[in-house]
Coordinates of C-alpha atoms and ligand atoms in Angstrom, one line a residue:
Chain A
M1 CA -22.7 -34.9 0.3
K2 CA -23.8 -34.0 3.8
E3 CA -20.6 -35.5 5.2
K4 CA -18.5 -33.6 2.7
I5 CA -20.1 -30.3 3.8
A6 CA -19.6 -31.1 7.5
D7 CA -16.0 -31.9 6.7
L8 CA -15.5 -28.6 5.0
E9 CA -17.2 -26.8 7.8
E10 CA -14.9 -28.3 10.3
K11 CA -11.9 -27.5 8.1
A12 CA -13.1 -23.9 7.9
R13 CA -13.5 -23.7 11.7
R14 CA -9.9 -24.9 12.1
L15 CA -8.7 -22.4 9.5
R16 CA -10.5 -19.6 11.4
V17 CA -8.7 -20.7 14.6
A18 CA -5.4 -20.5 12.7
I19 CA -6.2 -17.1 11.3
V20 CA -6.9 -15.7 14.8
K21 CA -3.8 -17.3 16.3
T22 CA -1.6 -16.1 13.4
L23 CA -2.8 -12.6 13.6
H24 CA -2.6 -12.5 17.4
K25 CA 1.0 -13.5 17.0
S26 CA 1.9 -11.1 14.2
Q27 CA 0.0 -8.1 15.8
S28 CA -0.3 -6.7 12.3
G29 CA -2.6 -7.7 9.5
H30 CA -6.2 -7.9 8.4
T31 CA -8.6 -9.8 10.6
G32 CA -12.1 -8.9 9.2
G33 CA -11.6 -9.6 5.6
S34 CA -9.7 -12.8 6.3
L35 CA -12.5 -14.2 8.3
S36 CA -15.2 -13.2 5.8
A37 CA -13.4 -14.9 2.9
I38 CA -12.2 -18.1 4.6
D39 CA -15.2 -20.3 3.8
M40 CA -14.8 -19.7 0.1
V41 CA -11.1 -20.2 0.2
C42 CA -11.5 -23.4 2.1
A43 CA -14.1 -24.8 -0.3
L44 CA -11.8 -23.9 -3.2
Y45 CA -8.7 -25.6 -1.8
F46 CA -10.4 -28.6 -0.2
H47 CA -13.2 -29.2 -2.6
K48 CA -12.9 -27.6 -6.0
M49 CA -9.4 -26.8 -7.2
R50 CA -7.0 -29.3 -8.7
H51 CA -3.7 -28.7 -7.1
N52 CA -0.8 -30.6 -5.6
P53 CA 0.9 -29.3 -2.5
Q54 CA 3.8 -31.7 -3.1
D55 CA 4.4 -30.0 -6.5
P56 CA 3.3 -26.4 -6.3
S57 CA 4.3 -25.7 -9.9
W58 CA 2.4 -28.7 -11.4
E59 CA 1.2 -27.6 -14.8
G60 CA -2.2 -29.1 -14.4
R61 CA -3.1 -27.0 -11.3
D62 CA -6.0 -24.6 -11.3
R63 CA -5.0 -21.1 -10.4
F64 CA -6.0 -19.0 -7.4
V65 CA -5.8 -15.2 -7.3
L66 CA -6.4 -13.4 -4.0
S67 CA -7.2 -10.1 -5.6
K68 CA -8.1 -8.7 -2.2
G69 CA -4.5 -9.4 -1.1
H70 CA -4.9 -8.1 2.4
A71 CA -6.7 -11.3 3.2
A72 CA -3.4 -13.0 2.9
P73 CA -3.8 -14.7 6.3
A74 CA -6.8 -16.7 4.9
L75 CA -4.7 -17.9 2.1
Y76 CA -1.6 -18.6 4.2
V77 CA -3.4 -20.8 6.8
T78 CA -5.1 -22.7 4.0
L79 CA -1.8 -23.3 2.2
A80 CA -0.2 -24.4 5.4
E81 CA -3.2 -26.8 6.1
C82 CA -2.7 -28.2 2.6
G83 CA 0.9 -28.8 3.3
Y84 CA 2.6 -26.3 1.0
F85 CA 4.8 -25.2 3.9
P86 CA 5.0 -26.0 7.6
S87 CA 2.4 -24.3 9.8
E88 CA 5.1 -23.0 12.1
D89 CA 5.9 -20.5 9.3
L90 CA 2.6 -18.8 10.1
M91 CA 4.1 -17.6 13.3
M92 CA 6.5 -15.6 11.2
L93 CA 3.8 -13.7 9.3
R94 CA 5.0 -10.2 8.4
R95 CA 8.3 -10.6 10.1
L96 CA 11.5 -9.4 8.6
G97 CA 12.9 -12.3 6.6
S98 CA 9.7 -14.4 6.5
H99 CA 8.4 -15.7 3.2
L100 CA 5.0 -14.8 4.5
Q101 CA 4.9 -11.2 3.4
G102 CA 2.1 -8.8 4.5
H103 CA 0.5 -9.4 1.1
P104 CA 0.9 -12.5 -1.1
D105 CA 4.3 -12.7 -2.8
S106 CA 4.7 -15.4 -5.5
K107 CA 8.5 -15.0 -5.3
G108 CA 8.8 -16.6 -1.9
T109 CA 5.7 -18.5 -0.8
P110 CA 5.0 -22.0 -2.3
G111 CA 1.5 -22.2 -3.7
V112 CA 1.2 -18.5 -4.3
D113 CA 1.0 -17.7 -8.0
V114 CA 0.5 -14.0 -8.1
C115 CA 1.6 -10.9 -6.2
T116 CA -1.4 -8.9 -5.0
G117 CA -2.1 -6.3 -2.4
S118 CA -2.7 -3.3 -4.5
L119 CA -6.4 -3.6 -5.0
G120 CA -8.1 -3.9 -8.4
Q121 CA -5.5 -5.7 -10.3
G122 CA -6.2 -9.4 -9.6
L123 CA -9.2 -10.0 -11.9
S124 CA -7.2 -8.8 -14.9
M125 CA -4.4 -11.2 -14.1
A126 CA -6.8 -14.0 -13.6
N127 CA -8.5 -13.4 -16.9
G128 CA -5.0 -13.3 -18.5
M129 CA -4.4 -16.8 -17.1
A130 CA -7.8 -18.0 -18.3
L131 CA -7.0 -16.7 -21.9
G132 CA -3.6 -18.4 -21.8
F133 CA -5.1 -21.7 -20.8
K134 CA -7.6 -21.5 -23.6
L135 CA -5.0 -20.6 -26.1
D136 CA -3.1 -23.8 -25.1
G137 CA -6.3 -25.9 -25.2
K138 CA -5.9 -26.6 -21.5
D139 CA -8.8 -27.2 -19.1
N140 CA -7.2 -25.5 -16.1
R141 CA -9.6 -23.2 -14.3
V142 CA -8.9 -19.8 -12.6
Y143 CA -10.5 -18.5 -9.4
A144 CA -10.2 -15.0 -8.1
V145 CA -11.5 -13.7 -4.8
L146 CA -12.4 -10.0 -4.7
G147 CA -13.5 -7.5 -2.0
D148 CA -16.7 -5.5 -2.5
G149 CA -14.9 -2.3 -1.7
E150 CA -12.3 -3.4 -4.3
L151 CA -15.0 -3.3 -6.9
Q152 CA -14.7 0.5 -6.8
E153 CA -11.5 0.2 -8.8
G154 CA -12.2 0.9 -12.4
Q155 CA -9.8 -1.8 -13.5
I156 CA -12.1 -4.4 -12.1
W157 CA -14.7 -3.4 -14.6
E158 CA -12.2 -3.3 -17.5
A159 CA -11.4 -6.9 -16.6
A160 CA -15.1 -7.8 -16.3
M161 CA -15.6 -6.3 -19.8
A162 CA -12.7 -8.2 -21.2
A163 CA -13.6 -11.6 -19.6
G164 CA -17.2 -11.2 -20.8
H165 CA -16.0 -10.2 -24.3
Y166 CA -13.6 -13.2 -24.6
K167 CA -16.2 -15.5 -23.0
S168 CA -13.7 -16.7 -20.4
D169 CA -15.8 -19.6 -19.0
N170 CA -12.7 -21.0 -17.3
L171 CA -12.7 -18.0 -15.0
C172 CA -14.7 -17.6 -11.8
A173 CA -14.7 -14.5 -9.7
L174 CA -15.9 -14.8 -6.1
I175 CA -17.0 -11.5 -4.5
D176 CA -16.7 -11.3 -0.8
S177 CA -19.6 -9.0 -0.3
N178 CA -19.2 -8.1 3.4
G179 CA -20.6 -4.6 3.0
L180 CA -17.6 -2.9 4.7
Q181 CA -14.4 -1.3 3.6
I182 CA -11.9 0.8 5.7
D183 CA -13.8 4.0 6.0
G184 CA -17.1 2.3 6.7
D185 CA -20.1 0.9 4.8
V186 CA -19.4 0.3 1.2
S187 CA -22.9 1.7 0.4
K188 CA -21.9 5.0 2.2
V189 CA -18.3 5.4 1.1
M190 CA -19.0 4.7 -2.6
N191 CA -22.0 2.5 -3.5
V192 CA -21.3 -0.5 -5.7
A193 CA -24.7 -2.0 -5.7
S194 CA -26.1 -3.9 -7.6
I195 CA -23.1 -6.1 -8.0
G196 CA -24.8 -9.0 -9.7
D197 CA -26.5 -6.8 -12.3
K198 CA -23.3 -5.1 -13.1
F199 CA -21.5 -8.4 -13.9
K200 CA -24.6 -9.6 -15.8
A201 CA -24.4 -6.4 -17.9
F202 CA -20.8 -7.4 -18.9
G203 CA -22.0 -10.8 -20.1
W204 CA -21.2 -12.8 -17.0
N205 CA -23.1 -15.7 -15.5
V206 CA -24.0 -14.6 -12.0
I207 CA -24.8 -16.7 -8.9
E208 CA -25.8 -15.1 -5.6
I209 CA -25.2 -17.0 -2.4
D210 CA -24.6 -16.9 1.3
G211 CA -20.8 -16.9 1.5
H212 CA -20.8 -18.8 4.8
D213 CA -23.1 -21.6 3.7
M214 CA -20.8 -24.3 2.7
G215 CA -23.5 -26.2 0.7
Q216 CA -24.3 -23.1 -1.3
I217 CA -20.6 -22.3 -1.9
I218 CA -19.8 -25.7 -3.4
S219 CA -22.9 -25.9 -5.4
A220 CA -22.1 -22.5 -6.9
L221 CA -18.6 -23.6 -7.7
D222 CA -19.9 -26.7 -9.4
Q223 CA -22.4 -24.6 -11.4
A224 CA -19.7 -22.2 -12.4
E225 CA -17.6 -25.0 -13.8
A226 CA -20.5 -26.4 -15.7
H227 CA -21.5 -23.1 -17.2
K228 CA -20.1 -22.7 -20.7
G229 CA -19.7 -19.6 -22.9
A230 CA -19.3 -17.0 -20.1
P231 CA -17.3 -16.3 -17.0
T232 CA -19.1 -16.8 -13.7
A233 CA -19.3 -14.3 -10.8
I234 CA -20.3 -15.7 -7.4
V235 CA -21.6 -12.8 -5.4
A236 CA -21.4 -14.0 -1.9
K237 CA -23.1 -12.2 1.0
T238 CA -20.7 -12.4 3.9
V239 CA -20.1 -11.0 7.3
K240 CA -16.8 -9.2 7.9
G241 CA -15.1 -10.8 10.9
K242 CA -17.4 -13.9 10.6
G243 CA -17.1 -16.4 13.5
V244 CA -15.9 -14.1 16.2
H245 CA -18.7 -11.8 17.5
L246 CA -16.0 -9.3 18.8
F247 CA -15.0 -8.6 15.2
E248 CA -18.2 -9.2 13.3
N249 CA -19.5 -6.4 11.1
K250 CA -17.1 -3.9 12.5
A251 CA -15.1 -1.7 10.1
S252 CA -12.7 -1.0 12.9
Y253 CA -11.5 -4.6 12.8
H254 CA -10.4 -4.3 9.1
G255 CA -6.8 -3.9 9.9
V256 CA -6.7 -4.6 13.6
T257 CA -5.5 -7.8 15.1
P258 CA -6.8 -9.8 18.1
N259 CA -5.1 -8.6 21.3
D260 CA -4.2 -10.6 24.4
E261 CA -7.6 -9.9 26.1
E262 CA -9.6 -10.8 22.9
L263 CA -7.8 -14.0 22.1
P264 CA -9.4 -16.4 24.6
E265 CA -12.9 -15.1 23.7
A266 CA -12.1 -15.3 20.0
L267 CA -10.9 -18.9 20.3
R268 CA -13.9 -19.8 22.5
C269 CA -16.3 -18.5 19.8
L270 CA -14.5 -20.8 17.4
G271 CA -15.0 -23.8 19.6
C272 CA -11.4 -24.1 20.5
C273 CA -10.4 -25.0 24.0
D274 CA -6.6 -25.0 23.7
Chain B
M1 CA 7.6 14.2 17.9
I2 CA 4.7 13.6 15.6
A3 CA 4.1 11.9 12.3
T4 CA 4.1 14.1 9.3
R5 CA 0.7 12.8 8.3
D6 CA -0.7 13.9 11.6
A7 CA 0.7 17.4 11.0
Y8 CA -0.9 17.4 7.6
G9 CA -4.3 16.5 9.1
E10 CA -4.1 19.4 11.5
A11 CA -2.8 21.9 8.9
L12 CA -5.4 21.0 6.3
A13 CA -8.2 21.3 8.8
E14 CA -6.9 24.7 9.9
L15 CA -6.5 25.9 6.3
G16 CA -10.0 24.7 5.6
G17 CA -11.3 27.2 8.1
E18 CA -9.4 30.1 6.4
N19 CA -10.3 29.4 2.8
D20 CA -13.5 27.8 1.7
K21 CA -12.1 27.0 -1.7
I22 CA -10.1 24.2 -0.2
V23 CA -11.6 20.8 -0.7
A24 CA -10.2 17.3 0.2
L25 CA -10.5 14.0 -1.5
D26 CA -9.5 10.5 -0.3
A27 CA -9.7 6.9 -1.5
D28 CA -10.9 4.9 1.5
L29 CA -7.9 5.8 3.7
S30 CA -9.1 9.0 5.4
G31 CA -8.3 7.6 8.9
S32 CA -4.7 6.8 7.9
T33 CA -4.0 9.8 5.7
K34 CA -5.6 12.2 8.2
T35 CA -7.9 13.9 5.7
G36 CA -10.5 12.6 8.1
V37 CA -9.8 15.5 10.4
F38 CA -10.8 17.9 7.6
A39 CA -13.8 15.6 6.7
K40 CA -15.1 15.9 10.2
K41 CA -14.9 19.7 10.2
F42 CA -16.0 20.3 6.7
P43 CA -18.1 17.3 5.6
N44 CA -19.5 19.1 2.6
R45 CA -16.1 19.9 1.2
F46 CA -14.8 16.3 1.6
F47 CA -15.2 13.7 -1.1
N48 CA -14.5 10.0 -0.3
M49 CA -14.0 8.6 -3.7
G50 CA -13.8 5.0 -2.6
I51 CA -11.0 2.7 -3.7
A52 CA -10.6 4.4 -7.0
E53 CA -7.4 6.5 -7.1
A54 CA -7.3 7.3 -10.8
N55 CA -10.9 8.7 -10.7
M56 CA -9.9 10.7 -7.6
V57 CA -7.1 12.4 -9.5
G58 CA -9.4 13.3 -12.5
T59 CA -12.1 14.5 -10.2
A60 CA -9.6 16.8 -8.4
A61 CA -8.6 18.2 -11.8
G62 CA -12.2 19.0 -12.5
L63 CA -12.7 20.6 -9.1
A64 CA -9.6 22.7 -9.7
S65 CA -10.8 23.9 -13.1
V66 CA -13.9 25.4 -11.6
G67 CA -11.9 27.3 -8.9
K68 CA -11.5 24.9 -6.0
I69 CA -8.2 24.1 -4.4
P70 CA -8.2 20.3 -4.1
F71 CA -6.0 18.3 -1.7
L72 CA -6.1 14.6 -2.5
S73 CA -4.6 11.9 -0.4
T74 CA -4.0 8.2 -0.2
F75 CA -0.8 6.1 0.4
A76 CA 2.1 7.2 -1.8
I77 CA 2.1 3.9 -3.7
F78 CA -1.5 4.4 -4.8
A79 CA -1.3 8.1 -5.4
A80 CA 1.9 8.3 -7.4
G81 CA 1.6 4.7 -8.7
R82 CA -2.0 4.1 -9.7
G83 CA -2.6 7.8 -10.4
W84 CA 0.6 8.4 -12.3
E85 CA -0.7 9.0 -15.8
Q86 CA -3.8 10.9 -14.6
I87 CA -1.4 13.1 -12.6
R88 CA 0.7 13.6 -15.7
Q89 CA -2.2 14.3 -18.1
S90 CA -4.9 15.9 -16.0
L91 CA -2.8 17.7 -13.4
A92 CA 0.7 18.5 -14.6
Y93 CA 0.1 19.1 -18.3
P94 CA -2.6 21.7 -17.8
K95 CA -0.9 23.0 -14.6
A96 CA -4.0 22.2 -12.6
N97 CA -4.0 23.6 -9.1
V98 CA -4.2 20.3 -7.3
K99 CA -2.1 19.1 -4.3
V100 CA -1.4 15.4 -4.2
V101 CA -0.5 14.8 -0.5
A102 CA 0.7 11.2 -0.3
T103 CA 1.2 9.5 3.1
H104 CA 3.0 6.3 4.0
G105 CA 5.9 6.9 1.7
G106 CA 8.9 4.6 1.8
V107 CA 9.7 1.5 3.8
T108 CA 8.5 2.8 7.1
V109 CA 5.1 1.5 5.9
G110 CA 6.5 -1.6 7.6
E111 CA 4.6 -4.9 7.9
D112 CA 2.4 -4.4 4.8
G113 CA 5.5 -5.2 2.8
G114 CA 6.9 -4.4 -0.6
S115 CA 3.6 -4.1 -2.4
H116 CA 2.8 -1.1 -0.2
Q117 CA 6.2 0.6 0.1
S118 CA 6.8 3.2 -2.5
V119 CA 10.5 3.4 -3.1
E120 CA 10.2 5.2 -6.5
D121 CA 7.5 7.8 -6.1
I122 CA 9.9 10.8 -5.8
A123 CA 11.5 9.7 -9.0
I124 CA 8.4 9.3 -11.0
M125 CA 6.8 12.5 -9.7
R126 CA 10.0 14.4 -10.3
A127 CA 10.2 13.2 -13.9
I128 CA 6.9 15.0 -14.8
P129 CA 7.3 18.6 -16.1
N130 CA 5.5 21.3 -14.1
M131 CA 5.5 19.2 -10.9
T132 CA 6.8 20.4 -7.6
V133 CA 8.0 17.7 -5.2
I134 CA 8.2 18.2 -1.5
V135 CA 9.3 15.8 1.2
P136 CA 9.2 17.4 4.7
A137 CA 11.5 16.3 7.5
D138 CA 9.1 16.6 10.4
G139 CA 5.7 17.8 11.6
E140 CA 6.6 21.5 11.8
E141 CA 8.0 21.6 8.3
T142 CA 4.9 19.7 7.1
K143 CA 2.6 22.3 8.5
G144 CA 4.6 25.1 6.8
A145 CA 4.7 23.1 3.6
I146 CA 1.0 22.5 3.5
R147 CA 0.4 26.2 4.0
A148 CA 2.9 27.1 1.3
V149 CA 1.4 24.7 -1.3
A150 CA -2.1 25.9 -0.6
A151 CA -0.9 29.4 -1.5
Y152 CA 1.1 28.2 -4.6
K153 CA -0.8 27.9 -7.8
G154 CA -0.1 24.6 -9.6
P155 CA 0.3 20.9 -9.1
V156 CA 2.4 19.7 -6.2
Y157 CA 3.3 16.3 -4.8
V158 CA 4.0 16.1 -1.1
R159 CA 5.3 12.9 0.4
L160 CA 4.6 12.2 4.0
G161 CA 5.4 9.3 6.4
R162 CA 3.5 6.9 8.6
N163 CA 5.5 7.1 11.8
K164 CA 6.4 9.6 14.4
V165 CA 9.6 11.4 13.5
A166 CA 12.0 13.5 15.6
N167 CA 11.8 17.3 15.2
V168 CA 14.3 19.0 13.1
F169 CA 12.7 22.4 12.9
P170 CA 11.3 24.7 15.6
A171 CA 7.5 25.4 15.9
G172 CA 6.3 28.0 13.4
H173 CA 9.0 27.1 10.9
K174 CA 8.4 28.9 7.7
F175 CA 8.5 26.8 4.5
E176 CA 9.6 28.3 1.2
I177 CA 9.1 26.1 -1.9
G178 CA 12.4 25.4 -3.6
K179 CA 14.6 26.6 -0.7
G180 CA 16.8 24.2 1.3
N181 CA 17.9 24.7 4.9
V182 CA 21.4 24.4 6.2
V183 CA 20.6 22.7 9.5
V184 CA 24.1 22.1 10.6
E185 CA 27.2 24.0 9.4
G186 CA 30.3 22.1 8.3
K187 CA 33.2 22.2 5.9
D188 CA 34.6 18.7 5.3
L189 CA 31.5 17.2 3.6
T190 CA 27.8 17.9 3.2
F191 CA 24.9 15.5 3.9
I192 CA 22.2 16.5 1.5
T193 CA 19.1 14.9 2.9
T194 CA 15.3 14.8 2.8
G195 CA 12.4 13.4 4.8
L196 CA 13.3 11.4 7.9
M197 CA 16.9 11.1 6.9
T198 CA 17.6 14.7 7.9
A199 CA 17.2 13.9 11.6
Q200 CA 19.7 11.0 11.1
A201 CA 22.1 13.3 9.4
V202 CA 22.0 15.7 12.3
I203 CA 22.9 12.8 14.7
A204 CA 25.7 11.7 12.3
A205 CA 27.1 15.2 12.1
E206 CA 27.3 15.4 15.9
K207 CA 29.1 12.1 16.2
L208 CA 31.5 12.9 13.4
K209 CA 32.4 16.1 15.1
E210 CA 33.9 14.0 17.9
E211 CA 36.2 12.4 15.3
G212 CA 37.2 15.8 14.0
I213 CA 35.1 15.6 10.8
S214 CA 33.0 18.7 10.2
A215 CA 29.8 17.7 8.4
R216 CA 27.3 20.2 7.0
V217 CA 23.7 19.1 6.8
L218 CA 21.7 20.6 4.0
H219 CA 18.0 19.6 4.2
L220 CA 16.1 19.8 0.9
G221 CA 12.4 19.9 1.8
T222 CA 11.8 20.6 -1.9
I223 CA 13.4 18.1 -4.3
K224 CA 11.9 19.8 -7.3
P225 CA 12.7 22.6 -8.1
L226 CA 16.2 21.8 -6.7
D227 CA 17.8 24.5 -4.6
K228 CA 20.8 24.8 -7.0
E229 CA 22.4 27.6 -5.1
L230 CA 22.8 25.8 -1.8
V231 CA 23.7 22.5 -3.5
L232 CA 26.4 24.2 -5.6
K233 CA 27.7 26.0 -2.5
A234 CA 27.9 22.8 -0.6
A235 CA 29.8 21.1 -3.4
Q236 CA 32.2 24.0 -3.8
E237 CA 32.8 24.7 -0.1
T238 CA 33.0 21.1 1.2
G239 CA 34.0 19.1 -1.8
A240 CA 32.2 16.0 -0.9
I241 CA 28.5 15.1 -0.9
V242 CA 26.6 12.3 0.7
T243 CA 22.9 12.2 -0.1
A244 CA 20.3 10.3 1.9
E245 CA 16.7 9.5 1.4
E246 CA 14.1 6.9 2.3
H247 CA 13.7 6.1 -1.4
S248 CA 15.5 4.4 -4.2
V249 CA 18.9 5.8 -5.2
V250 CA 17.5 5.8 -8.7
G251 CA 15.9 9.1 -9.7
G252 CA 15.2 10.6 -6.3
L253 CA 17.1 13.2 -4.2
G254 CA 20.5 11.5 -4.9
G255 CA 19.6 11.3 -8.6
A256 CA 18.6 15.0 -8.7
V257 CA 21.8 16.1 -7.0
A258 CA 24.0 13.9 -9.1
E259 CA 22.4 15.1 -12.3
F260 CA 22.9 18.7 -11.4
L261 CA 26.5 18.4 -10.0
G262 CA 27.6 16.1 -12.8
E263 CA 27.0 19.0 -15.2
E264 CA 27.8 22.0 -13.0
C265 CA 30.5 21.0 -10.6
P266 CA 31.6 17.3 -10.6
T267 CA 32.1 16.4 -6.9
L268 CA 32.9 13.3 -4.9
M269 CA 29.5 11.8 -4.1
K270 CA 27.8 8.9 -2.3
R271 CA 24.1 8.1 -2.3
V272 CA 22.5 6.5 0.7
G273 CA 19.1 5.0 -0.1
I274 CA 17.6 1.8 -1.4
Y275 CA 19.7 0.2 -4.0
D276 CA 17.3 -0.7 -6.8
R277 CA 15.1 -3.2 -5.0
F278 CA 11.7 -3.6 -3.5
G279 CA 10.9 -3.3 0.1
L280 CA 9.7 -6.1 2.3
S281 CA 7.6 -6.8 5.5
G282 CA 9.1 -6.0 8.8
K283 CA 8.9 -3.5 11.6
S284 CA 9.7 0.1 10.4
D285 CA 12.8 0.5 12.6
E286 CA 14.1 -3.0 11.5
L287 CA 13.6 -2.0 7.9
L288 CA 15.4 1.3 8.3
K289 CA 18.3 -0.6 9.8
Y290 CA 18.1 -3.4 7.1
F291 CA 18.4 -0.8 4.3
G292 CA 21.0 1.2 6.1
L293 CA 18.8 4.2 6.4
N294 CA 20.3 5.5 9.6
A295 CA 23.1 7.7 11.2
E296 CA 25.5 4.7 11.3
T297 CA 25.5 4.4 7.5
L298 CA 25.9 8.1 7.1
I299 CA 28.9 8.1 9.4
E300 CA 30.5 5.3 7.5
Q301 CA 29.9 7.0 4.2
A302 CA 31.2 10.3 5.5
R303 CA 34.4 8.7 6.8
E304 CA 35.0 7.0 3.5
I305 CA 34.3 10.0 1.3
V306 CA 36.5 12.3 3.5
S307 CA 39.3 9.8 3.2
R308 CA 38.9 9.8 -0.6
K309 CA 39.2 13.6 -0.7
K310 CA 42.8 13.4 0.4
Ligands
TPP1 C1 -5.2 0.3 -4.9 C2 -5.4 0.2 -3.4 N1 -5.9 1.2 -2.8 C3 -6.0 1.2 -1.4 C4 -5.6 0.1 -0.7 C5 -5.7 0.1 0.8 N2 -6.8 -0.8 1.2 C6 -6.5 -2.1 1.7 S1 -7.8 -3.0 2.1 C7 -8.9 -1.7 1.7 C8 -10.3 -1.9 1.8 C9 -10.8 -3.1 1.1 O1 -12.2 -3.2 1.2 P1 -12.8 -4.6 0.6 O2 -12.4 -4.7 -0.8 O3 -14.3 -4.5 0.8 O4 -12.1 -5.7 1.4 P2 -12.7 -6.5 2.7 O5 -13.9 -5.8 3.2 O6 -13.0 -7.8 2.2 O7 -11.5 -6.5 3.7 C10 -8.1 -0.6 1.2 C11 -8.7 0.7 0.8 C12 -5.1 -1.0 -1.4 N3 -4.6 -2.1 -0.8 N4 -5.0 -0.9 -2.8
MG2 MG1 -15.6 -5.4 2.0

């Protein structure tokens, strides 16, 4: 177990390096929210989800919905690391003609199942998938990653109500609770606290964790899978920009990419010498 | 050369000082939409509603019904898109005095890609009864338009852009809702344009002059209500119309002109715009070129339509 956690931590470190390099190259995209979500995305793809990079449309695969679609770089570097497409593609992020669109696009990118980017819509689609799997008697699971600012969208709570109502225990929502959105602190812009209590009120199983502690992430994911009769919400306390002190806890790095001066320091923080 | 959204920020903050009934709402994009300028000056009259556009529209309707003049802003895709039915039911149906000022319209949103590029907002706003739809060409026209819509009583949709655009109008330009502007005189064809395409039409008209083609440029800063008088005059006097907009050819400016002329004065017509597809990631200028939203396309279309006239 210890080894497994250390492995995942090393993977996550490498994925952070890839995020920073990708965003430095594109000079457009979302740094903070990609770095806050990456530990959870890493644990999902390299520990929890059943999926097959050689066969992206394999019927038995679990589904991943990046409801906070602006964290696309976190998903793209992970898919590349899994082998869904060559990592050279990352250098084409957001370029004209690239399959790596600014926000996830299922029409072009292998391994991407849903189009997201307009916040608030992902949890509904994830619950729809979960209901469909149940209808077919299948045991595929569905995972959705949400932003804490994103929780301000009313549709999130319509989806929470529906998933609780239909007891979608094959659905797990992971909330990247980094406390920031574009205009500043979530608590100041439009307070969404207490997130766990809100999901509980809609009949969800709620687990609160440190979203950068790999041991806590995988144990929460295992508990979510074991929990029957209700969907699970993993409320993960995270740090926006995690891993690079230049970007940590700064709303200003929401949609700003590492520049030439910041790149060496960012890579150094991530234990990268090349 | 400034972005229309920057002109909006300036104009709204200025109006805020003149009329304390003006309030502003935003949905976590106040830095980008420039309502932040107003927010800084009048923090008590600014409401950040969080990432909750539908609720923002309804809240604005409530504020209007107790006598406030709300300006609400977010990106065009989230204002017209997410808020569509709330705009229809809570603003347009009761004729609520709310101004929806949407920024980042069209493909010049750029790298964010198709999910963020509204190519259909003019069409879906225009389809709603009681709505007024305004798409300024530049910063000066934007300032005039914001002033005009503040004075007008009723729901309005104003579509602004992300990037700096060339000036078409002089400083202090007076904006009249529903009135177009003949920016360049001409007799062989008329470019009927809106938003950033008007500046392109002016360039195209200059180049065409060298080839002996005289192109009129009719800018429609208001798409609804349509300036029927100037459109009809253009059709009758030049006999050929090329419309251009940073928007789908379905239901926008081209659609509005075609609907009107189809009934009143069938005229040779071409529509320059996005041909029924979504946008995609890329740099703004690359995308404008990719979709043919530039003077070159207008010149080609003008040559073709003039040759068809003969
Ligand atoms: C419906 C909608 N409204 C607005 C936006 C613009 N937007 C993109 S990211 C963002 C802030 C998201 O904050 P949060 O969910 O907390 O994400 P994170 O902090 O993880 O980046 C906003 C407002 C959007 N993408 N979709
Ligand atoms: Mg956040």
